[in-house]
């Protein structure tokens, strides 16, 4: 059995690109209609409850193909008493203050994995080794978006990470 595993591992290493990073974020584009964006009616949408569940900086390319990838996991809670369910919403993530040395967040609204009234969003970026990283210090606005392009009020979150952390 160990011999078979060794043969498969050697074959994978011999194929260019076979060891490429295969991480999946679970974040998917959220489809909106071609309506112009409008502010949602008062009370229809509320700001989401957002917290950092984890942030990991890249360690370089010493061990595995994903070692130079930075990871930011945001946990989002959806408040009760709104007209929409979490599974029917997308969310926009916009940096409103701070340095944008990395392209961490997508341009348009996205949907994450939903579990009840909570959702998790994993964002990945090419971070490089610690001696080449920039500090991350930014303020992020997160807002709900409906399929007909209504936007709710934003929640704000400070995201900070030193190189190598």
XYZ file of C-alpha atoms in Angstrom:
165
model
C 0.000 0.000 0.000
C 2.781 2.441 0.899
C 4.538 1.633 -2.364
C 1.385 2.525 -4.375
C 1.063 5.826 -2.504
C 4.724 6.655 -3.210
C 4.264 5.890 -6.926
C 1.154 8.123 -7.149
C 2.920 10.936 -5.281
C 5.945 10.735 -7.599
C 3.661 10.778 -10.655
C 1.869 13.884 -9.375
C 5.152 15.678 -8.782
C 6.301 14.840 -12.306
C 3.224 16.463 -13.900
C 3.626 20.256 -14.201
C 0.840 22.088 -12.382
C -0.405 18.975 -10.596
C 0.560 20.444 -7.256
C -1.042 23.837 -7.990
C -3.086 25.324 -5.178
C -6.588 23.866 -5.275
C -8.207 25.716 -2.367
C -11.897 26.535 -2.816
C -13.378 29.557 -1.093
C -17.040 28.585 -1.398
C -17.754 32.209 -2.351
C -19.805 32.516 -5.538
C -21.033 35.491 -7.585
C -24.562 36.583 -6.648
C -26.824 37.185 -9.655
C -28.661 40.500 -9.694
C -31.106 41.768 -12.291
C -30.094 44.552 -14.599
C -31.895 47.178 -12.478
C -30.093 50.289 -11.283
C -29.052 49.978 -7.621
C -31.494 51.513 -5.139
C -31.609 51.846 -1.384
C -33.954 49.294 0.228
C -36.999 50.512 2.130
C -36.395 51.260 5.803
C -36.574 48.013 7.794
C -36.582 45.722 4.742
C -32.838 45.139 5.054
C -30.626 45.666 8.081
C -26.850 45.776 8.407
C -25.393 42.287 8.758
C -23.503 41.301 11.891
C -19.937 40.711 10.705
C -16.893 39.398 12.546
C -13.466 38.075 11.642
C -13.421 34.306 12.119
C -9.762 33.998 11.117
C -6.921 35.594 9.206
C -3.796 33.760 8.080
C -0.926 35.326 6.172
C 1.108 33.414 3.592
C 4.315 31.667 4.619
C 5.993 31.506 1.193
C 6.381 28.585 -1.179
C 8.628 26.379 0.928
C 6.311 23.457 1.571
C 3.179 23.368 -0.550
C 1.623 25.195 -3.489
C -0.840 27.131 -1.293
C 1.745 28.411 1.196
C 1.841 31.882 -0.381
C -1.947 32.299 -0.069
C -3.469 34.673 2.466
C -6.809 33.657 3.973
C -9.474 35.862 5.549
C -12.637 34.229 6.907
C -15.559 36.484 7.773
C -18.562 35.179 9.687
C -21.819 36.955 8.927
C -24.980 36.793 11.023
C -28.317 37.863 9.596
C -30.624 39.713 12.027
C -34.205 38.639 12.603
C -37.119 40.824 11.563
C -36.197 41.580 7.953
C -38.188 40.874 4.791
C -35.444 38.635 3.320
C -33.865 35.309 4.164
C -30.071 34.994 4.167
C -30.097 32.436 1.319
C -31.873 35.022 -0.907
C -29.179 37.699 -0.492
C -25.753 38.534 -1.789
C -23.251 40.743 0.010
C -20.917 43.471 -1.177
C -17.534 43.939 0.467
C -15.956 47.380 -0.080
C -12.805 48.833 1.437
C -13.748 52.355 2.548
C -10.575 53.292 4.445
C -7.007 52.060 4.442
C -4.411 50.635 2.135
C -5.509 48.235 -0.605
C -2.145 46.563 -1.250
C -3.949 43.291 -2.005
C -7.021 42.449 -4.071
C -8.813 40.550 -1.319
C -12.466 41.294 -2.079
C -14.406 40.719 -5.321
C -15.949 43.569 -7.300
C -19.626 42.601 -7.197
C -21.990 40.981 -4.722
C -21.222 37.412 -3.662
C -22.933 34.629 -1.742
C -21.250 32.398 0.826
C -22.048 29.113 2.495
C -25.276 29.462 4.514
C -26.131 27.631 7.717
C -29.347 28.897 9.298
C -28.963 32.633 9.958
C -25.176 32.543 9.547
C -22.911 32.553 6.548
C -19.166 32.301 6.113
C -17.038 33.968 3.474
C -13.474 32.849 2.770
C -11.396 35.329 0.789
C -7.992 34.357 -0.617
C -5.202 36.377 -2.168
C -1.593 35.865 -3.224
C 0.242 37.059 -0.122
C 3.785 35.813 -0.684
C 6.384 35.143 2.009
C 6.431 37.322 5.163
C 9.473 39.352 4.055
C 7.540 40.501 0.960
C 4.153 41.165 2.612
C 2.528 44.503 3.333
C 0.571 45.143 6.546
C -3.197 44.928 6.178
C -5.002 47.824 7.853
C -8.395 48.682 6.425
C -12.031 49.404 7.169
C -14.501 47.225 5.312
C -18.157 47.953 4.581
C -20.433 44.954 4.144
C -23.993 45.344 2.881
C -26.787 43.034 1.768
C -27.932 43.112 -1.867
C -31.183 41.621 -3.178
C -31.663 39.973 -6.567
C -33.527 43.092 -7.772
C -30.500 45.262 -6.805
C -31.781 46.787 -3.558
C -29.025 47.619 -1.116
C -29.262 47.663 2.640
C -27.333 49.788 5.106
C -23.687 48.766 5.646
C -21.935 47.278 8.630
C -18.304 48.310 9.175
C -15.438 46.122 10.245
C -11.754 46.879 10.880
C -9.355 44.305 9.421
C -5.724 44.329 10.625
C -2.910 41.868 10.091
C 0.845 42.283 10.356
C 3.127 40.504 7.886
C 3.827 36.933 8.929
C 0.862 36.749 11.324
